[in-house]
mmCIF file of C-alpha atoms in Angstrom:
data_model
loop_
_atom_site.group_PDB
_atom_site.id
_atom_site.type_symbol
_atom_site.label_atom_id
_atom_site.label_comp_id
_atom_site.label_asym_id
_atom_site.label_seq_id
_atom_site.Cartn_x
_atom_site.Cartn_y
_atom_site.Cartn_z
ATOM 1 C CA MET A 1 15.363 -26.220 25.755
ATOM 2 C CA LYS A 2 19.181 -26.620 25.569
ATOM 3 C CA PHE A 3 21.687 -24.889 23.253
ATOM 4 C CA ARG A 4 25.177 -23.609 22.738
ATOM 5 C CA VAL A 5 26.010 -20.343 21.043
ATOM 6 C CA GLU A 6 28.904 -17.952 20.578
ATOM 7 C CA ARG A 7 29.003 -15.194 23.180
ATOM 8 C CA ASP A 8 29.251 -12.253 20.789
ATOM 9 C CA VAL A 9 26.535 -13.540 18.594
ATOM 10 C CA LEU A 10 24.166 -13.986 21.523
ATOM 11 C CA ALA A 11 25.073 -10.637 23.212
ATOM 12 C CA ASP A 12 24.484 -8.665 20.047
ATOM 13 C CA ALA A 13 21.143 -10.314 19.269
ATOM 14 C CA VAL A 14 19.873 -9.948 22.822
ATOM 15 C CA ALA A 15 20.883 -6.298 22.898
ATOM 16 C CA TRP A 16 19.159 -5.648 19.620
ATOM 17 C CA THR A 17 15.997 -7.357 20.700
ATOM 18 C CA ALA A 18 15.879 -5.869 24.187
ATOM 19 C CA ARG A 19 16.145 -2.375 22.886
ATOM 20 C CA ALA A 20 12.405 -2.447 22.022
ATOM 21 C CA LEU A 21 11.320 -3.376 25.597
ATOM 22 C CA PRO A 22 8.919 -0.887 27.162
ATOM 23 C CA LEU A 23 10.211 1.288 30.081
ATOM 24 C CA ARG A 24 7.051 0.894 31.948
ATOM 25 C CA PRO A 25 5.352 -2.338 30.785
ATOM 26 C CA SER A 26 1.537 -2.590 31.249
ATOM 27 C CA ALA A 27 1.916 -6.268 32.300
ATOM 28 C CA PRO A 28 5.000 -8.097 33.832
ATOM 29 C CA VAL A 29 5.345 -10.535 30.940
ATOM 30 C CA LEU A 30 5.908 -7.618 28.594
ATOM 31 C CA ALA A 31 9.345 -6.995 30.277
ATOM 32 C CA GLY A 32 10.288 -10.554 29.106
ATOM 33 C CA LEU A 33 12.315 -11.690 26.189
ATOM 34 C CA LEU A 34 11.162 -14.801 24.550
ATOM 35 C CA ILE A 35 13.835 -17.344 23.706
ATOM 36 C CA GLU A 36 12.864 -20.084 21.181
ATOM 37 C CA ALA A 37 15.230 -22.907 20.210
ATOM 38 C CA GLY A 38 14.447 -24.833 17.138
ATOM 39 C CA PRO A 39 14.411 -24.689 13.391
ATOM 40 C CA PHE A 40 14.075 -21.037 12.070
ATOM 41 C CA ASP A 41 14.538 -19.837 8.497
ATOM 42 C CA GLY A 42 15.400 -23.404 7.438
ATOM 43 C CA ALA A 43 18.106 -24.129 9.997
ATOM 44 C CA ASP A 44 18.522 -24.941 13.603
ATOM 45 C CA GLY A 45 19.048 -21.902 15.779
ATOM 46 C CA LEU A 46 17.428 -19.426 18.061
ATOM 47 C CA GLN A 47 14.759 -16.800 17.731
ATOM 48 C CA LEU A 48 14.599 -13.983 20.318
ATOM 49 C CA SER A 49 11.539 -11.833 20.513
ATOM 50 C CA THR A 50 10.060 -8.857 22.391
ATOM 51 C CA PHE A 51 6.600 -7.420 22.012
ATOM 52 C CA ASP A 52 4.577 -4.631 23.898
ATOM 53 C CA TYR A 53 1.419 -4.647 21.737
ATOM 54 C CA GLU A 54 2.744 -1.783 19.598
ATOM 55 C CA THR A 55 6.309 -2.584 18.543
ATOM 56 C CA SER A 56 7.747 -6.139 18.075
ATOM 57 C CA ALA A 57 11.405 -7.176 17.554
ATOM 58 C CA ARG A 58 12.666 -10.626 16.381
ATOM 59 C CA ALA A 59 16.147 -11.859 15.820
ATOM 60 C CA THR A 60 17.249 -15.191 14.534
ATOM 61 C CA LEU A 61 20.789 -16.508 15.089
ATOM 62 C CA ASN A 62 22.766 -19.698 14.522
ATOM 63 C CA ALA A 63 23.177 -21.876 17.516
ATOM 64 C CA ASP A 64 23.891 -25.501 18.276
ATOM 65 C CA VAL A 65 20.423 -26.690 19.606
ATOM 66 C CA SER A 66 20.376 -30.069 21.415
ATOM 67 C CA VAL A 67 16.888 -29.789 22.907
ATOM 68 C CA GLU A 68 14.115 -27.630 21.386
ATOM 69 C CA GLY A 69 11.921 -25.481 23.592
ATOM 70 C CA ARG A 70 11.297 -21.914 24.684
ATOM 71 C CA ALA A 71 11.473 -19.763 27.748
ATOM 72 C CA LEU A 72 10.590 -16.194 28.823
ATOM 73 C CA VAL A 73 13.011 -14.317 30.960
ATOM 74 C CA SER A 74 13.651 -10.711 32.003
ATOM 75 C CA GLY A 75 14.931 -8.970 28.839
ATOM 76 C CA ARG A 76 17.024 -6.232 30.494
ATOM 77 C CA LEU A 77 18.582 -8.524 32.952
ATOM 78 C CA LEU A 78 19.645 -11.034 30.188
ATOM 79 C CA ALA A 79 21.025 -8.131 28.207
ATOM 80 C CA ASP A 80 23.059 -6.962 31.228
ATOM 81 C CA ILE A 81 24.309 -10.389 31.847
ATOM 82 C CA CYS A 82 25.268 -11.243 28.050
ATOM 83 C CA ARG A 83 27.185 -7.841 27.990
ATOM 84 C CA SER A 84 29.306 -8.782 31.031
ATOM 85 C CA LEU A 85 30.228 -12.434 29.872
ATOM 86 C CA PRO A 86 33.777 -13.523 29.088
ATOM 87 C CA ASN A 87 34.596 -14.202 25.411
ATOM 88 C CA LYS A 88 33.597 -17.901 25.551
ATOM 89 C CA PRO A 89 30.754 -20.035 24.287
ATOM 90 C CA VAL A 90 27.474 -19.697 26.074
ATOM 91 C CA GLU A 91 25.263 -22.604 27.170
ATOM 92 C CA MET A 92 21.653 -22.116 28.198
ATOM 93 C CA SER A 93 19.158 -24.707 29.411
ATOM 94 C CA ILE A 94 15.973 -24.932 31.341
ATOM 95 C CA ASP A 95 16.286 -26.229 34.877
ATOM 96 C CA GLY A 96 12.815 -26.423 36.328
ATOM 97 C CA PRO A 97 11.277 -22.911 36.735
ATOM 98 C CA LYS A 98 14.586 -21.412 35.889
ATOM 99 C CA VAL A 99 16.991 -20.889 33.035
ATOM 100 C CA THR A 100 20.592 -21.659 33.668
ATOM 101 C CA LEU A 101 23.298 -19.808 31.655
ATOM 102 C CA THR A 102 26.905 -20.909 31.749
ATOM 103 C CA CYS A 103 29.867 -19.173 30.113
ATOM 104 C CA GLY A 104 33.349 -20.338 31.126
ATOM 105 C CA SER A 105 33.334 -20.315 34.940
ATOM 106 C CA ALA A 106 30.413 -17.868 35.112
ATOM 107 C CA ARG A 107 26.992 -19.199 35.943
ATOM 108 C CA PHE A 108 23.642 -17.533 36.202
ATOM 109 C CA SER A 109 20.144 -18.663 37.098
ATOM 110 C CA LEU A 110 17.280 -16.652 35.772
ATOM 111 C CA GLN A 111 13.575 -17.032 36.962
ATOM 112 C CA THR A 112 11.262 -17.727 33.950
ATOM 113 C CA MET A 113 7.872 -16.020 33.305
ATOM 114 C CA PRO A 114 4.826 -17.877 32.175
ATOM 115 C CA VAL A 115 5.334 -18.306 28.397
ATOM 116 C CA GLU A 116 1.573 -19.023 27.934
ATOM 117 C CA ASP A 117 0.735 -15.454 29.068
ATOM 118 C CA TYR A 118 3.039 -13.865 26.483
ATOM 119 C CA PRO A 119 1.155 -12.199 23.524
ATOM 120 C CA THR A 120 1.395 -13.697 20.028
ATOM 121 C CA LEU A 121 3.735 -11.499 17.870
ATOM 122 C CA PRO A 122 2.163 -10.020 14.639
ATOM 123 C CA ALA A 123 3.093 -11.587 11.361
ATOM 124 C CA MET A 124 5.200 -9.577 8.923
ATOM 125 C CA PRO A 125 3.000 -7.740 6.426
ATOM 126 C CA GLU A 126 3.601 -7.846 2.680
ATOM 127 C CA ALA A 127 7.097 -6.857 1.483
ATOM 128 C CA ARG A 128 6.921 -3.780 -0.718
ATOM 129 C CA GLY A 129 10.584 -3.334 -1.664
ATOM 130 C CA ARG A 130 14.201 -2.955 -0.617
ATOM 131 C CA VAL A 131 16.487 -0.006 0.124
ATOM 132 C CA LYS A 132 20.207 0.422 0.881
ATOM 133 C CA SER A 133 20.482 0.278 4.645
ATOM 134 C CA GLU A 134 22.952 3.125 5.188
ATOM 135 C CA LEU A 135 21.047 5.324 2.881
ATOM 136 C CA PHE A 136 17.806 4.714 4.563
ATOM 137 C CA ALA A 137 19.243 5.281 8.043
ATOM 138 C CA HIS A 138 20.816 8.601 6.985
ATOM 139 C CA ALA A 139 17.556 9.694 5.282
ATOM 140 C CA VAL A 140 15.475 8.821 8.287
ATOM 141 C CA GLY A 141 17.868 10.647 10.654
ATOM 142 C CA GLN A 142 17.365 13.872 8.538
ATOM 143 C CA ALA A 143 13.550 13.414 8.284
ATOM 144 C CA VAL A 144 12.919 12.925 12.025
ATOM 145 C CA THR A 145 14.580 16.241 12.814
ATOM 146 C CA ALA A 146 11.171 18.045 12.550
ATOM 147 C CA ALA A 147 9.081 15.397 14.151
ATOM 148 C CA GLY A 148 6.956 16.362 17.111
ATOM 149 C CA ARG A 149 7.596 15.194 20.634
ATOM 150 C CA ASP A 150 4.276 16.169 22.214
ATOM 151 C CA ASP A 151 2.227 13.049 22.920
ATOM 152 C CA MET A 152 -0.909 15.327 23.138
ATOM 153 C CA LEU A 153 -0.563 15.619 19.337
ATOM 154 C CA PRO A 154 0.189 12.052 18.324
ATOM 155 C CA VAL A 155 -0.140 12.523 14.588
ATOM 156 C CA LEU A 156 2.760 15.025 14.655
ATOM 157 C CA THR A 157 5.026 12.482 16.444
ATOM 158 C CA GLY A 158 5.092 10.450 13.405
ATOM 159 C CA VAL A 159 6.828 10.563 9.967
ATOM 160 C CA ARG A 160 4.682 10.280 6.858
ATOM 161 C CA LEU A 161 6.293 7.659 4.635
ATOM 162 C CA GLU A 162 5.169 7.792 1.019
ATOM 163 C CA LEU A 163 6.076 5.023 -1.356
ATOM 164 C CA ASP A 164 5.599 6.025 -5.026
ATOM 165 C CA GLY A 165 7.178 3.806 -7.579
ATOM 166 C CA SER A 166 10.945 3.885 -7.154
ATOM 167 C CA ALA A 167 10.777 7.027 -4.917
ATOM 168 C CA ILE A 168 10.323 7.272 -1.153
ATOM 169 C CA SER A 169 9.321 10.544 0.387
ATOM 170 C CA MET A 170 9.414 11.262 4.139
ATOM 171 C CA LEU A 171 7.690 14.326 5.802
ATOM 172 C CA ALA A 172 7.682 15.267 9.460
ATOM 173 C CA THR A 173 6.459 18.520 11.275
ATOM 174 C CA ASP A 174 5.847 19.715 14.811
ATOM 175 C CA ARG A 175 3.938 22.837 13.533
ATOM 176 C CA PHE A 176 7.071 25.020 13.859
ATOM 177 C CA ARG A 177 9.240 23.331 11.313
ATOM 178 C CA LEU A 178 9.005 20.845 8.510
ATOM 179 C CA SER A 179 11.388 18.337 6.957
ATOM 180 C CA GLN A 180 11.093 16.606 3.637
ATOM 181 C CA ARG A 181 13.469 13.890 2.535
ATOM 182 C CA GLU A 182 13.498 12.075 -0.831
ATOM 183 C CA LEU A 183 15.456 8.953 -1.825
ATOM 184 C CA GLU A 184 15.409 6.082 -4.328
ATOM 185 C CA TRP A 185 14.651 2.453 -3.539
ATOM 186 C CA ASP A 186 13.790 -0.791 -5.332
ATOM 187 C CA PRO A 187 10.073 -1.448 -5.065
ATOM 188 C CA SER A 188 8.596 -4.929 -5.440
ATOM 189 C CA THR A 189 6.150 -3.489 -8.149
ATOM 190 C CA PRO A 190 7.068 -0.461 -10.406
ATOM 191 C CA ASP A 191 3.516 1.031 -9.919
ATOM 192 C CA LEU A 192 3.600 0.755 -6.207
ATOM 193 C CA SER A 193 1.716 3.577 -4.367
ATOM 194 C CA ALA A 194 1.200 3.443 -0.573
ATOM 195 C CA ALA A 195 1.619 5.791 2.455
ATOM 196 C CA ALA A 196 2.066 5.150 6.181
ATOM 197 C CA LEU A 197 2.349 7.312 9.343
ATOM 198 C CA VAL A 198 5.103 5.756 11.318
ATOM 199 C CA PRO A 199 6.142 6.661 14.927
ATOM 200 C CA ALA A 200 9.221 8.816 14.463
ATOM 201 C CA LYS A 201 11.172 7.299 17.466
ATOM 202 C CA VAL A 202 10.586 3.750 16.324
ATOM 203 C CA LEU A 203 11.450 4.669 12.775
ATOM 204 C CA ALA A 204 14.729 6.340 13.725
ATOM 205 C CA ASP A 205 15.795 3.480 16.120
ATOM 206 C CA THR A 206 14.879 0.854 13.677
ATOM 207 C CA ALA A 207 16.695 2.431 10.737
ATOM 208 C CA LYS A 208 19.814 3.043 12.741
ATOM 209 C CA SER A 209 19.876 -0.640 14.191
ATOM 210 C CA LEU A 210 19.521 -2.421 10.832
ATOM 211 C CA THR A 211 22.724 -1.118 9.110
ATOM 212 C CA GLY A 212 24.572 -4.318 9.749
ATOM 213 C CA GLY A 213 23.355 -5.681 6.364
ATOM 214 C CA SER A 214 23.556 -4.009 3.018
ATOM 215 C CA GLU A 215 19.740 -3.734 2.448
ATOM 216 C CA ILE A 216 16.532 -3.373 4.478
ATOM 217 C CA SER A 217 13.156 -4.770 3.278
ATOM 218 C CA ILE A 218 10.078 -2.601 3.998
ATOM 219 C CA ALA A 219 6.871 -4.344 4.505
ATOM 220 C CA LEU A 220 3.499 -2.640 4.802
ATOM 221 C CA SER A 221 -0.022 -3.947 5.402
ATOM 222 C CA ALA A 222 -2.415 -3.307 2.555
ATOM 223 C CA SER A 223 -5.010 -0.600 3.168
ATOM 224 C CA GLY A 224 -8.398 -1.917 4.259
ATOM 225 C CA THR A 225 -6.958 -5.057 5.825
ATOM 226 C CA GLY A 226 -7.464 -4.205 9.387
ATOM 227 C CA GLU A 227 -4.940 -2.634 11.751
ATOM 228 C CA GLY A 228 -2.074 -0.855 9.961
ATOM 229 C CA ILE A 229 1.348 -2.322 10.566
ATOM 230 C CA ILE A 230 4.715 -1.600 8.941
ATOM 231 C CA GLY A 231 7.655 -4.004 9.096
ATOM 232 C CA PHE A 232 11.370 -3.814 8.418
ATOM 233 C CA GLU A 233 13.762 -6.639 7.860
ATOM 234 C CA GLY A 234 17.607 -6.782 7.583
ATOM 235 C CA SER A 235 20.421 -9.217 8.192
ATOM 236 C CA ALA A 236 23.113 -9.207 10.907
ATOM 237 C CA GLY A 237 25.399 -11.508 12.767
ATOM 238 C CA GLY A 238 24.575 -14.383 10.275
ATOM 239 C CA GLY A 239 20.894 -14.182 11.104
ATOM 240 C CA VAL A 240 17.773 -12.157 10.220
ATOM 241 C CA ARG A 241 16.328 -9.291 12.218
ATOM 242 C CA ARG A 242 12.706 -8.110 11.896
ATOM 243 C CA THR A 243 10.774 -5.502 13.480
ATOM 244 C CA THR A 244 7.093 -4.405 13.233
ATOM 245 C CA THR A 245 5.178 -1.432 14.645
ATOM 246 C CA ARG A 246 1.577 -0.213 14.545
ATOM 247 C CA LEU A 247 0.979 2.803 12.386
ATOM 248 C CA LEU A 248 -0.389 6.008 13.889
ATOM 249 C CA ASP A 249 -4.054 6.862 13.516
ATOM 250 C CA GLY A 250 -5.090 10.130 12.145
ATOM 251 C CA GLU A 251 -4.704 12.413 9.071
ATOM 252 C CA PHE A 252 -1.191 13.864 8.577
ATOM 253 C CA PRO A 253 -1.431 17.591 7.649
ATOM 254 C CA LYS A 254 -1.051 18.423 4.046
ATOM 255 C CA VAL A 255 2.279 20.282 4.427
ATOM 256 C CA ARG A 256 3.853 20.156 0.909
ATOM 257 C CA SER A 257 2.244 23.364 -0.155
ATOM 258 C CA LEU A 258 4.081 25.153 2.765
ATOM 259 C CA PHE A 259 7.296 25.009 0.550
ATOM 260 C CA PRO A 260 7.192 28.184 -1.518
ATOM 261 C CA SER A 261 7.621 28.075 -5.241
ATOM 262 C CA GLU A 262 9.600 31.231 -5.536
ATOM 263 C CA HIS A 263 11.912 33.403 -3.287
ATOM 264 C CA LEU A 264 12.742 37.063 -3.057
ATOM 265 C CA THR A 265 15.924 36.740 -1.031
ATOM 266 C CA LEU A 266 18.474 33.825 -1.119
ATOM 267 C CA ALA A 267 21.512 33.782 1.213
ATOM 268 C CA ARG A 268 24.419 31.306 1.032
ATOM 269 C CA VAL A 269 26.642 30.848 4.057
ATOM 270 C CA ASP A 270 29.432 28.569 5.256
ATOM 271 C CA ARG A 271 27.390 25.983 7.294
ATOM 272 C CA ALA A 272 30.051 25.241 9.998
ATOM 273 C CA VAL A 273 30.752 28.964 10.475
ATOM 274 C CA LEU A 274 27.050 29.636 10.823
ATOM 275 C CA ILE A 275 26.519 26.897 13.276
ATOM 276 C CA ASP A 276 29.392 28.174 15.517
ATOM 277 C CA ALA A 277 28.050 31.732 15.341
ATOM 278 C CA VAL A 278 24.414 30.645 16.220
ATOM 279 C CA LYS A 279 25.766 28.687 19.154
ATOM 280 C CA ARG A 280 27.735 31.621 20.525
ATOM 281 C CA VAL A 281 25.148 34.315 20.025
ATOM 282 C CA ALA A 282 22.307 31.961 21.499
ATOM 283 C CA LEU A 283 24.241 31.846 24.864
ATOM 284 C CA VAL A 284 22.613 35.090 25.865
ATOM 285 C CA ALA A 285 19.195 34.462 24.340
ATOM 286 C CA GLU A 286 16.530 34.069 26.984
ATOM 287 C CA ARG A 287 14.176 31.020 26.974
ATOM 288 C CA ASN A 288 11.819 31.065 23.994
ATOM 289 C CA THR A 289 13.427 34.185 22.371
ATOM 290 C CA ALA A 290 14.727 34.406 18.905
ATOM 291 C CA VAL A 291 18.069 34.950 17.496
ATOM 292 C CA GLN A 292 17.810 37.882 15.141
ATOM 293 C CA MET A 293 19.346 37.481 11.494
ATOM 294 C CA ALA A 294 19.894 40.516 9.391
ATOM 295 C CA PHE A 295 21.068 39.865 5.778
ATOM 296 C CA GLY A 296 22.497 42.733 3.762
ATOM 297 C CA ASP A 297 25.608 44.026 1.944
ATOM 298 C CA GLY A 298 27.251 40.626 1.762
ATOM 299 C CA VAL A 299 26.980 40.122 5.585
ATOM 300 C CA LEU A 300 24.751 38.104 7.871
ATOM 301 C CA THR A 301 24.628 39.710 11.310
ATOM 302 C CA LEU A 302 23.169 37.783 14.246
ATOM 303 C CA ASP A 303 21.972 39.352 17.478
ATOM 304 C CA ALA A 304 20.424 38.119 20.761
ATOM 305 C CA GLY A 305 19.708 39.468 24.153
ATOM 306 C CA SER A 306 18.023 42.637 25.416
ATOM 307 C CA GLY A 307 19.202 45.932 26.479
ATOM 308 C CA GLU A 308 18.981 45.432 30.250
ATOM 309 C CA GLU A 309 20.408 41.895 30.026
ATOM 310 C CA ALA A 310 23.396 40.241 28.357
ATOM 311 C CA MET A 311 23.656 40.831 24.660
ATOM 312 C CA ALA A 312 25.636 39.394 21.814
ATOM 313 C CA SER A 313 26.302 40.162 18.116
ATOM 314 C CA GLU A 314 28.275 38.554 15.424
ATOM 315 C CA SER A 315 28.748 39.054 11.710
ATOM 316 C CA ILE A 316 29.754 36.492 9.093
ATOM 317 C CA GLU A 317 30.254 36.554 5.374
ATOM 318 C CA ALA A 318 27.308 35.691 3.183
ATOM 319 C CA VAL A 319 26.492 35.690 -0.545
ATOM 320 C CA ILE A 320 23.076 37.367 -0.808
ATOM 321 C CA PHE A 321 20.755 37.519 -3.818
ATOM 322 C CA GLY A 322 17.768 39.797 -3.683
ATOM 323 C CA ASP A 323 16.363 42.152 -1.067
ATOM 324 C CA ASP A 324 17.838 42.784 2.335
ATOM 325 C CA LEU A 325 15.946 41.174 5.061
ATOM 326 C CA THR A 326 15.801 40.916 8.987
ATOM 327 C CA THR A 327 14.112 38.079 10.695
ATOM 328 C CA GLY A 328 14.535 35.740 13.743
ATOM 329 C CA PHE A 329 14.319 32.012 14.614
ATOM 330 C CA ASN A 330 14.384 29.652 17.532
ATOM 331 C CA PRO A 331 18.122 28.995 17.824
ATOM 332 C CA GLN A 332 17.660 25.305 18.708
ATOM 333 C CA PHE A 333 15.368 24.706 15.792
ATOM 334 C CA LEU A 334 17.706 26.453 13.483
ATOM 335 C CA LEU A 335 20.765 24.414 14.684
ATOM 336 C CA ASP A 336 18.705 21.188 14.240
ATOM 337 C CA GLY A 337 18.177 22.005 10.623
ATOM 338 C CA LEU A 338 21.744 23.062 10.079
ATOM 339 C CA GLY A 339 22.910 19.877 11.696
ATOM 340 C CA ALA A 340 20.852 17.665 9.468
ATOM 341 C CA LEU A 341 22.416 19.034 6.341
ATOM 342 C CA GLU A 342 25.829 17.528 5.332
ATOM 343 C CA THR A 343 27.063 19.977 2.586
ATOM 344 C CA PRO A 344 29.737 22.577 3.337
ATOM 345 C CA PHE A 345 27.432 25.428 2.687
ATOM 346 C CA VAL A 346 23.694 26.187 3.331
ATOM 347 C CA GLU A 347 21.191 28.094 1.281
ATOM 348 C CA LEU A 348 18.564 30.057 3.128
ATOM 349 C CA ALA A 349 15.596 30.883 0.886
ATOM 350 C CA PHE A 350 13.048 33.562 1.912
ATOM 351 C CA THR A 351 9.845 35.135 0.503
ATOM 352 C CA THR A 352 9.404 37.702 3.262
ATOM 353 C CA ALA A 353 10.684 38.105 6.847
ATOM 354 C CA ALA A 354 7.405 37.097 8.175
ATOM 355 C CA LYS A 355 7.320 33.827 6.082
ATOM 356 C CA PRO A 356 9.284 30.649 6.723
ATOM 357 C CA VAL A 357 12.783 30.118 5.637
ATOM 358 C CA VAL A 358 13.757 26.974 3.647
ATOM 359 C CA LEU A 359 17.234 25.496 4.319
ATOM 360 C CA SER A 360 18.959 23.399 1.633
ATOM 361 C CA GLY A 361 22.435 21.975 1.281
ATOM 362 C CA VAL A 362 24.641 23.701 -1.366
ATOM 363 C CA ASP A 363 28.108 22.750 -2.561
ATOM 364 C CA SER A 364 29.638 26.228 -3.086
ATOM 365 C CA LEU A 365 28.818 29.872 -2.603
ATOM 366 C CA ASP A 366 28.734 30.653 -6.382
ATOM 367 C CA GLY A 367 25.714 31.820 -8.179
ATOM 368 C CA ASP A 368 24.336 29.790 -10.965
ATOM 369 C CA SER A 369 27.115 27.149 -10.798
ATOM 370 C CA ALA A 370 26.339 26.174 -7.252
ATOM 371 C CA SER A 371 24.557 22.819 -6.945
ATOM 372 C CA VAL A 372 21.687 22.613 -4.478
ATOM 373 C CA ASP A 373 20.923 19.306 -2.750
ATOM 374 C CA SER A 374 17.159 18.985 -3.439
ATOM 375 C CA ASP A 375 16.826 15.587 -1.637
ATOM 376 C CA PHE A 376 16.429 17.218 1.779
ATOM 377 C CA LYS A 377 14.661 20.487 2.670
ATOM 378 C CA TYR A 378 14.054 21.959 6.153
ATOM 379 C CA LEU A 379 11.422 24.674 6.594
ATOM 380 C CA LEU A 380 11.441 26.822 9.729
ATOM 381 C CA MET A 381 8.802 29.279 10.897
ATOM 382 C CA PRO A 382 10.134 32.700 12.115
ATOM 383 C CA ARG A 383 9.857 33.932 15.657
ATOM 384 C CA ARG A 384 8.544 37.402 16.629
ATOM 385 C CA LEU A 385 11.488 39.671 17.457
ATOM 386 C CA LEU A 386 11.583 41.558 20.706
ATOM 387 C CA SER A 387 11.242 45.355 20.165
#
């Protein structure tokens, strides 16, 4: 194996591929990054790969290949080296049991790992359609806000991805909150109907990392064809980047019905003002206690703390429709939902004080003329208030 490649192209592709390396690999070879020099995607170049039996990442890039071959080296070490190289062409070749990397006057020698022990990467499943990369990354960023982080409940650490014709729906919940994000895409067949439970962390990282090209291709294994796999493909740096991950096992809870069909109290507030107020008041809230929110007479009053400890209170303007109401929420969960919105104002919709609130983006505080963003909804369970 011997090739020559531009430093920035190599460094970017190595960093992207190495991001999927496991922190604690179950076998030494899984800490490796596989370098293959030869014809890929119809042209001479390189393919860089990582795989930990759950998630795979592959990047192809243009390179001047003089000798085909492959080698397995430490992925994190190679990423650190490439990041530090001067802005000059990079040459790599196999020298016995080692790989030699030369860039200008810098020279490195890396020990290789046994290529024959490296697992075979899964094939990309069937492509199901394409979506704008920036739109997809933004939508995923909103959806994963409510995903669980408790590995004892693995089903709740995923995002349910539903493909229905030209619409994609994403649902996530950790039992205390629920997010729903809708967006349009271009399916391969107009009557497409499929669903997948994707690990939220992998989905978020993948969507964010594939914004270099204009579109992302989503690939999904057909139901009943063995192990469930989802794949994503995009372009960057003149090459192609592909990643796959195994789907989570288990039945995602039927959460759509949790969104109420009618509300007795609606409140609209300046989103930035509310975020700042919640942050200030929450400074005195003890761990696992709620910030109280009282709606009435055109004012939202926030309170936290107890009589024998520090206390805080703040009032902000609000446009309120319906009954007065007092409830309370986990301040961090509330801030997460407010932060996921992007409109200047937020609408909080209640049925009763003991039922969840639904947060939606709204473009003004006006009544019937206000436009509510229905693409993203965030439902949050109330917390018991201290008496």
